[in-house]
mmCIF file of C-alpha atoms in Angstrom:
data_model
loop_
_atom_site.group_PDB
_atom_site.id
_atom_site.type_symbol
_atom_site.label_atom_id
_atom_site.label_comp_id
_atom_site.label_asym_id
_atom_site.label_seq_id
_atom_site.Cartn_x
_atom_site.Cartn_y
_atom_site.Cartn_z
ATOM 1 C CA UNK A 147 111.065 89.949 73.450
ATOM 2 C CA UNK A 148 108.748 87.644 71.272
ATOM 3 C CA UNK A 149 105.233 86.922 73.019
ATOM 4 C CA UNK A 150 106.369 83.184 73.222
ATOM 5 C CA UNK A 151 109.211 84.310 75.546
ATOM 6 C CA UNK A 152 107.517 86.545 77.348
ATOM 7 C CA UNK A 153 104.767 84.212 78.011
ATOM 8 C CA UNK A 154 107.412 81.984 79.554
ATOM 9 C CA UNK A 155 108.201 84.580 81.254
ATOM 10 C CA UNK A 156 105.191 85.597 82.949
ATOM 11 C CA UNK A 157 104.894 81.873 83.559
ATOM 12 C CA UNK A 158 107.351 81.329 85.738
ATOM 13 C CA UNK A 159 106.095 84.550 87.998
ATOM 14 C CA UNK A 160 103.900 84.633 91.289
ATOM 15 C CA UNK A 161 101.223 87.151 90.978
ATOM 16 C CA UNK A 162 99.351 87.576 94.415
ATOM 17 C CA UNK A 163 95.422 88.406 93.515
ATOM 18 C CA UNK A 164 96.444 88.560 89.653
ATOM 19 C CA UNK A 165 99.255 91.491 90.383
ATOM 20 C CA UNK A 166 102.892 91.393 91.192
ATOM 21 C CA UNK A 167 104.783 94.643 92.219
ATOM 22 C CA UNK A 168 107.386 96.500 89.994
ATOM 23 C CA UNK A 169 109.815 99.049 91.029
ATOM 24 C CA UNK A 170 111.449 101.053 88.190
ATOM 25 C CA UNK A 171 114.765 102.944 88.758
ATOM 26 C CA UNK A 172 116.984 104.236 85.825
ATOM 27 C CA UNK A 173 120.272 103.917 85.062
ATOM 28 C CA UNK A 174 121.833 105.795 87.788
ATOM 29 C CA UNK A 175 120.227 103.823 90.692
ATOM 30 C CA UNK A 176 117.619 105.830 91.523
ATOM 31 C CA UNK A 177 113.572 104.706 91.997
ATOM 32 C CA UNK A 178 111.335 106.280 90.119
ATOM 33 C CA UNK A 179 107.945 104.733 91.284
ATOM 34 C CA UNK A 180 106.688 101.624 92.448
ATOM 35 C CA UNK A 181 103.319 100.083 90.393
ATOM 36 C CA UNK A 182 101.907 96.951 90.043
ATOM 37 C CA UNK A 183 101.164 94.852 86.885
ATOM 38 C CA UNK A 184 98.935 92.033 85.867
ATOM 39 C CA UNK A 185 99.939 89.114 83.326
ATOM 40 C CA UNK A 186 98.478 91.461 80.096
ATOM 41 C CA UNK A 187 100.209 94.439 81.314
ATOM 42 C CA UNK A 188 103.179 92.349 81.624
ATOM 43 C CA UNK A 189 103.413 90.813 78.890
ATOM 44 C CA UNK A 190 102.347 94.230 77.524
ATOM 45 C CA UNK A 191 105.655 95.552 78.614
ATOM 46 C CA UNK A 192 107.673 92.808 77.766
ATOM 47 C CA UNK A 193 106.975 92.873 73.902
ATOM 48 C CA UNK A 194 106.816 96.187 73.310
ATOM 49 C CA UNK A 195 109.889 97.448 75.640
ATOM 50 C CA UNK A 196 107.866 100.226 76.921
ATOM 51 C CA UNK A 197 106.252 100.216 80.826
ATOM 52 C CA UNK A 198 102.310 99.157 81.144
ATOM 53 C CA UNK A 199 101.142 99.194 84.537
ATOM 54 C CA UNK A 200 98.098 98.524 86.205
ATOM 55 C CA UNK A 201 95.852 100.783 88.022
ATOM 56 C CA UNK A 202 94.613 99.115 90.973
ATOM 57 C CA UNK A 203 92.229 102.514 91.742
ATOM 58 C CA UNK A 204 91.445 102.947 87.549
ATOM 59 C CA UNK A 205 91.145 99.102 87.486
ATOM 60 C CA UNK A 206 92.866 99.186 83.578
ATOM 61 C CA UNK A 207 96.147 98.831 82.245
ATOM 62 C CA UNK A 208 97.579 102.376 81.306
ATOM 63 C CA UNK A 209 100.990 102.658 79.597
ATOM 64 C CA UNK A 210 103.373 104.956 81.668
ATOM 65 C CA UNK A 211 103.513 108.162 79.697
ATOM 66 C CA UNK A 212 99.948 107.385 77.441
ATOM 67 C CA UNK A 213 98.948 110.795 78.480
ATOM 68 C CA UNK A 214 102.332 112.691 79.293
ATOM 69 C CA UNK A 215 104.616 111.502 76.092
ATOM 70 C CA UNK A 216 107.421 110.702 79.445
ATOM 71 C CA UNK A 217 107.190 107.131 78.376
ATOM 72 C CA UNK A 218 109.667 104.646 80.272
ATOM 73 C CA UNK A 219 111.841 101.954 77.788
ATOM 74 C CA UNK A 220 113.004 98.888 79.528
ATOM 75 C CA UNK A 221 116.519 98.276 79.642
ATOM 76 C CA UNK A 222 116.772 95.389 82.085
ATOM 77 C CA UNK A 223 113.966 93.053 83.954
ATOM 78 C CA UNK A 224 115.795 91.376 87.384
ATOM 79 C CA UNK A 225 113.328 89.068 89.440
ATOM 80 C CA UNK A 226 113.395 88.537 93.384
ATOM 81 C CA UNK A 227 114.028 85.188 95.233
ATOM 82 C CA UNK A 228 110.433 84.436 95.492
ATOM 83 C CA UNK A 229 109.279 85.186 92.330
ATOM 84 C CA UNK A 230 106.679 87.687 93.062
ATOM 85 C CA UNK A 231 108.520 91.269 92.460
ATOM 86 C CA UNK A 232 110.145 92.669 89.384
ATOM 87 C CA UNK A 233 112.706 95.467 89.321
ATOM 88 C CA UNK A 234 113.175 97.273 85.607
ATOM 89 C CA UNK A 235 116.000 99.524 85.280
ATOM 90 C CA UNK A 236 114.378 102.162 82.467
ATOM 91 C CA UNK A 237 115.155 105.262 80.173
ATOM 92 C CA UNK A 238 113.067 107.948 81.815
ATOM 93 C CA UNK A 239 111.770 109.502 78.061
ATOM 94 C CA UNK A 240 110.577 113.493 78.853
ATOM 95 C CA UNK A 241 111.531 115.624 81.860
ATOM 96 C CA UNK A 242 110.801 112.823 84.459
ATOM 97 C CA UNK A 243 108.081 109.931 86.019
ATOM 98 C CA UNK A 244 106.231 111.929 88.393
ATOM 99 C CA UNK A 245 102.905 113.529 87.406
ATOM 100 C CA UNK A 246 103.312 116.510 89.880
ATOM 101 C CA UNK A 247 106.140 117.170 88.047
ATOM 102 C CA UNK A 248 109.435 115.689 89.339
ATOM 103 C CA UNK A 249 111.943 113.280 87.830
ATOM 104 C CA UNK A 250 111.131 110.389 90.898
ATOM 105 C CA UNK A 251 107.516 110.059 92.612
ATOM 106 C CA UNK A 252 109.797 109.513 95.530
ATOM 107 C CA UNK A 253 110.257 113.123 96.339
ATOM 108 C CA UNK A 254 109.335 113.880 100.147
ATOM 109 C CA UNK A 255 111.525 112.840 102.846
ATOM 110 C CA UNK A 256 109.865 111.599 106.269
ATOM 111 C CA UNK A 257 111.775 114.031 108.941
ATOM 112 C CA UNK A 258 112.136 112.897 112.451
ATOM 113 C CA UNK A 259 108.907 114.619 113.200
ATOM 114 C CA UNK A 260 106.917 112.763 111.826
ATOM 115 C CA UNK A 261 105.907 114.938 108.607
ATOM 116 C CA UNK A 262 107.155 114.808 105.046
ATOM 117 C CA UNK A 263 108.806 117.283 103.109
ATOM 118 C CA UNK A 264 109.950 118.020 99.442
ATOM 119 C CA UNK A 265 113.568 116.796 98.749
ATOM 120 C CA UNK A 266 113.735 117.049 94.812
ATOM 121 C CA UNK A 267 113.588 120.371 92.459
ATOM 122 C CA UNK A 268 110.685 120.483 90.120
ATOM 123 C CA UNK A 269 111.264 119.546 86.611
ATOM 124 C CA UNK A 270 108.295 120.731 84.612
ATOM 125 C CA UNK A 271 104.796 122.313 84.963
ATOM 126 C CA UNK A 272 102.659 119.313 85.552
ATOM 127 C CA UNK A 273 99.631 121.743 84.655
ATOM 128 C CA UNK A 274 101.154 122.374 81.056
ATOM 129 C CA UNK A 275 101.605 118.530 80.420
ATOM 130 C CA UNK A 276 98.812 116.511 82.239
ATOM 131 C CA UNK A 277 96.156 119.777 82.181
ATOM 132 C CA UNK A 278 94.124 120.739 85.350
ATOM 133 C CA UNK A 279 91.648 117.468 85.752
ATOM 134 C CA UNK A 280 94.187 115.078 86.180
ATOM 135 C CA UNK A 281 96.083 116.988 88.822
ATOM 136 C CA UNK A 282 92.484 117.680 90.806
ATOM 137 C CA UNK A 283 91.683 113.646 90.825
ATOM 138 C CA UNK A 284 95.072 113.146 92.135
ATOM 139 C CA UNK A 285 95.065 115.660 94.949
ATOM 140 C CA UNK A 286 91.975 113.965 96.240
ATOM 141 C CA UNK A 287 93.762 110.772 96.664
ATOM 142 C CA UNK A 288 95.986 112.274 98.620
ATOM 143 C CA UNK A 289 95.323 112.747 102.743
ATOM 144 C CA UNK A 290 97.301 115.827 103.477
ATOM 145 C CA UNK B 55 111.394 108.667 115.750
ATOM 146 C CA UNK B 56 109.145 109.326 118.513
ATOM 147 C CA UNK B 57 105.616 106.888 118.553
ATOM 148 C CA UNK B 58 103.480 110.006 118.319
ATOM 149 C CA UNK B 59 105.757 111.114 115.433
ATOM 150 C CA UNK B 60 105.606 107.446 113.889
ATOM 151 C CA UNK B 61 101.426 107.824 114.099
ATOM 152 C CA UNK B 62 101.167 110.871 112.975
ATOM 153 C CA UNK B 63 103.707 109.749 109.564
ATOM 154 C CA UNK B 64 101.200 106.652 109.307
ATOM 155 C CA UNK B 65 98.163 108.439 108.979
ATOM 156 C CA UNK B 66 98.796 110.253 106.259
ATOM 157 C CA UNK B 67 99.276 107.539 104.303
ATOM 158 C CA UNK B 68 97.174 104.994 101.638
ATOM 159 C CA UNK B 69 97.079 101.199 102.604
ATOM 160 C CA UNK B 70 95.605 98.656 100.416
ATOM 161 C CA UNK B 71 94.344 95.743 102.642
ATOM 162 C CA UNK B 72 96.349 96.938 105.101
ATOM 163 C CA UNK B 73 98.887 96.794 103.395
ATOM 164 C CA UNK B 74 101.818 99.318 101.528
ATOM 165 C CA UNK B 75 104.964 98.191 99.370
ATOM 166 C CA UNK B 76 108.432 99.089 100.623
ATOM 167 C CA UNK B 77 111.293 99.359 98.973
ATOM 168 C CA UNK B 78 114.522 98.914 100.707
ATOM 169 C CA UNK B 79 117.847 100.295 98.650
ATOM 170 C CA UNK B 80 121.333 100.666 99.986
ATOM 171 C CA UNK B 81 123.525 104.022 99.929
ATOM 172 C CA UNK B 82 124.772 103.117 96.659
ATOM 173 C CA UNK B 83 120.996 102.853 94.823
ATOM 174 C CA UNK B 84 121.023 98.851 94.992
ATOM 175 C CA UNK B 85 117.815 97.602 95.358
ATOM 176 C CA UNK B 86 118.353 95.438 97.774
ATOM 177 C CA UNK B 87 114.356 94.049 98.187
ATOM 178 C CA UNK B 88 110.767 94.460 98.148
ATOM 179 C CA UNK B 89 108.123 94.128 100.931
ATOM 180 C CA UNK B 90 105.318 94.988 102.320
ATOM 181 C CA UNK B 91 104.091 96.744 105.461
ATOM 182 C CA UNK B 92 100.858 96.957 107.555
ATOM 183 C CA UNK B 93 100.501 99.548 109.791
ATOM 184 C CA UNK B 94 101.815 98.119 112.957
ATOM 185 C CA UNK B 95 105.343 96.321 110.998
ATOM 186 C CA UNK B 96 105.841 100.383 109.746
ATOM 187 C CA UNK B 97 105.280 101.764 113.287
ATOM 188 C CA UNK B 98 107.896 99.293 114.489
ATOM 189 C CA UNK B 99 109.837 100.078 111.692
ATOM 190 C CA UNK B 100 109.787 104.050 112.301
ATOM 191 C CA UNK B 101 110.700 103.625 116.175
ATOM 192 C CA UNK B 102 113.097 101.156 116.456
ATOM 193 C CA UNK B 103 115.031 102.574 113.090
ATOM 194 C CA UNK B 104 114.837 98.877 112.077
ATOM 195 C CA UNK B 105 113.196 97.088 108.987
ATOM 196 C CA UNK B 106 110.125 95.557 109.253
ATOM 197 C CA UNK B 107 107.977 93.504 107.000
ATOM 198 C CA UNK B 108 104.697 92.127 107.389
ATOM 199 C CA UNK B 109 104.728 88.580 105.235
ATOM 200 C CA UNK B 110 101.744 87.899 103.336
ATOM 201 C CA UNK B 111 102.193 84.330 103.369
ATOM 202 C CA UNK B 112 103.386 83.950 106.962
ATOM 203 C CA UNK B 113 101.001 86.380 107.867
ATOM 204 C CA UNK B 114 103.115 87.704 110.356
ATOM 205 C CA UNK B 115 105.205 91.067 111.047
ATOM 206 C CA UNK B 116 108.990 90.128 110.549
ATOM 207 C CA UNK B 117 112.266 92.092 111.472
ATOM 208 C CA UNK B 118 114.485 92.210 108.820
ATOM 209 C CA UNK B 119 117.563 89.805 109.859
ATOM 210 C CA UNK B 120 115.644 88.316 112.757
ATOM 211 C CA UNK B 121 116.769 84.740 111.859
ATOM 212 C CA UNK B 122 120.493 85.766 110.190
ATOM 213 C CA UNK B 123 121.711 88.684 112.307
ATOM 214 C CA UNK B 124 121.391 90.602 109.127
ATOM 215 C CA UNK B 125 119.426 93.482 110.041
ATOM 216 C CA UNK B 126 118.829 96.625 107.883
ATOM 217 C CA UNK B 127 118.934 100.362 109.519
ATOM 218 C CA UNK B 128 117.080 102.944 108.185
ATOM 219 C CA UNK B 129 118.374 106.042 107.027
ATOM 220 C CA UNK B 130 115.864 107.490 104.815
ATOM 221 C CA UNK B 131 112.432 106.951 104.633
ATOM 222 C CA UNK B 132 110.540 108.721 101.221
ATOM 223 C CA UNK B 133 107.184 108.183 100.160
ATOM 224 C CA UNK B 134 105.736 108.561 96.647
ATOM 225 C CA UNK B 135 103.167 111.114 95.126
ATOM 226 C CA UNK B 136 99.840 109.479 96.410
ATOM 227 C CA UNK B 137 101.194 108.541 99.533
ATOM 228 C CA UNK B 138 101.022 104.591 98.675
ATOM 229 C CA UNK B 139 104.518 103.240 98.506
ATOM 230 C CA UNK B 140 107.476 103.588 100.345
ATOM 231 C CA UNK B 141 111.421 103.879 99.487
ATOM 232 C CA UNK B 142 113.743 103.044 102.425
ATOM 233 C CA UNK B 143 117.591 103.677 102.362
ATOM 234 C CA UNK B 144 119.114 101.292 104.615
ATOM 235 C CA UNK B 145 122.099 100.418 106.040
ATOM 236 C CA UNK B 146 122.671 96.440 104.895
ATOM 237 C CA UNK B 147 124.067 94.700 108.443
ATOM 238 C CA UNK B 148 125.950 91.536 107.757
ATOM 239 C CA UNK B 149 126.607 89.425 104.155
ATOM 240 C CA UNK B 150 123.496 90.146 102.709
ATOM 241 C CA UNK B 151 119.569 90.438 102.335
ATOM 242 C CA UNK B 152 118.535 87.574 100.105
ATOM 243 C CA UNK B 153 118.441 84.545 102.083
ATOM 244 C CA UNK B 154 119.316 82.590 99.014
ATOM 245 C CA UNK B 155 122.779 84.074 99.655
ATOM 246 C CA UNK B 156 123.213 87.298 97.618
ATOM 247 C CA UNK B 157 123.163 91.000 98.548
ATOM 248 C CA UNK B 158 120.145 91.824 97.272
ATOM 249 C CA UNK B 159 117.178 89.819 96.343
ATOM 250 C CA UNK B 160 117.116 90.860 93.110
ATOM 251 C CA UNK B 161 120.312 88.554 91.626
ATOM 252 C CA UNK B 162 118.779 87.058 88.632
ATOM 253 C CA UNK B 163 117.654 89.005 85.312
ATOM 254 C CA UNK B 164 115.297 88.379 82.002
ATOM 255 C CA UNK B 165 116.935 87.166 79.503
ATOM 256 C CA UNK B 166 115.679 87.511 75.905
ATOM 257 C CA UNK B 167 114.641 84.231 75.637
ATOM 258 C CA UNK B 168 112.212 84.266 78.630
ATOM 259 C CA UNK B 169 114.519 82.577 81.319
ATOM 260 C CA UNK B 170 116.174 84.515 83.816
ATOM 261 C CA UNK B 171 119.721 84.027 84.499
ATOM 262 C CA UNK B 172 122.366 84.951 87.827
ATOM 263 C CA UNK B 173 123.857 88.063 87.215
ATOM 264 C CA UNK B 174 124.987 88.387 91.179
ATOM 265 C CA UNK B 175 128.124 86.742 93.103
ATOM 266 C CA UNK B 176 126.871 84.756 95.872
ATOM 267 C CA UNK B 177 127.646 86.459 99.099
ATOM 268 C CA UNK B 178 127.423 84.091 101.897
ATOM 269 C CA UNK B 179 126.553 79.838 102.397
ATOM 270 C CA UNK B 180 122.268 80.330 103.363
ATOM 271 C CA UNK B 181 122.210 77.327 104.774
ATOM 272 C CA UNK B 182 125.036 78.381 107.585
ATOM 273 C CA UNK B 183 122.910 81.186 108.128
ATOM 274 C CA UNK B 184 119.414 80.112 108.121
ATOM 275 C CA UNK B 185 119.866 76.199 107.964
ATOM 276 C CA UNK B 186 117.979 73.699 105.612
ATOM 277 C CA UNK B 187 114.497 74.064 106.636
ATOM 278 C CA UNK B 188 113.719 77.860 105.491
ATOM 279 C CA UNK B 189 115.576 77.194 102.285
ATOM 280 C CA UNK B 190 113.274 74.069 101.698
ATOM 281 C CA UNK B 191 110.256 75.907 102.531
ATOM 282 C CA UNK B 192 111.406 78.881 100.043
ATOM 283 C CA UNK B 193 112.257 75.937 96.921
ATOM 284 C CA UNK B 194 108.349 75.063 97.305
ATOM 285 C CA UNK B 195 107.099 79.494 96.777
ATOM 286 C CA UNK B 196 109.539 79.026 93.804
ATOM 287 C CA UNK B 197 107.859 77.718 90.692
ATOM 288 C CA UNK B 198 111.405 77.218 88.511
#
């Protein structure tokens, strides 16, 4: 999309404290991850046909697959009633979105008692593709 | 699920002001829409087997379908790799969840030109569901 159009775009759009969510799912219905972007990633993604989120805990755009090569190419942008979510159906590029190394970040199930619990096969090594550091930062982020 | 289940499911995860982004999807990978949750709206949410939002601009915990009758039961709850975003599967009740009419929120997409465009069949008369005055209120969060 020119920048002209995608400025339009982005126009038109409700961001809430300069961000708007944006769920990504491919082709076969099924959610990859959810992120957020601000107008510059959007329009980011919108020109170049590639996803460009924003960190909220990096503060800084980052382009999904900058570090892993598993870049994600936009095939379709839908919009919500309100404005102020975006849905992208992508091309998952590389053996999948997740940096611990699955194809969805969605891949623990809540059971009934009240604990979650892998659902998905591993797809790659996330150690081989992101190296340790990454993996350590993220495990602190995490609670359990 | 129990309300000491529900807790203990909560605690584990990341909220940003309170607050974490839901996505609600159907059986057949629709998106159907995207919300967010505060603690207490995914407690209710996890023990009644019901959707609930908390509405940023309301400021107020909402059940799904609380106005239409068109309610949307949980059947899968997943959560992503740093435990701040949530994928529901749900069970749909009724004609639809968009209040503009359609089954999912997400009815209109980008077109190349910067303008997006219906791509969804219109499911059910809104204003025989909700009547005029939510729809008005709506037409004013809409910039277009």
């Amino acid at each position: 999309m020119s920048s002209g159009n995608a400025r339009k775009l982005v126009s038109k759009l409700v961001f809430k404290n300069g961000l708007i969510p944006a769920v990504a799912k491919n082709n076969s219905g099924k959610v990859l991850m959810v992120g957020f972007m601000n107008r510059k990633s959007l329009l980011k993604t919108l020109t170049t046909g590639y996803m460009h989120y924003y960190s909220r805990s990096r503060r800084r755009i980052w382009m999904k697959g900058e570090e892993s090569g598993f870049k994600q190419r936009v095939l379709e942008v839908r919009v919500n009633c309100e404005n102020n979510s975006l849905l992208f159906t992508v091309e998952q590029e590389g053996l999948g979105a997740c940096h611990m190394g699955y194809e969805t970040c969605f891949y623990r199930k809540a059971s009934i008692r009240g604990v979650f619990k892998k659902v998905e096969e591993k797809k790659f090594n996330p150690k081989r593709v992101y190296g340790p550091s990454r993996l350590k930062t993220s495990k602190k982020l995490l609670k359990e």
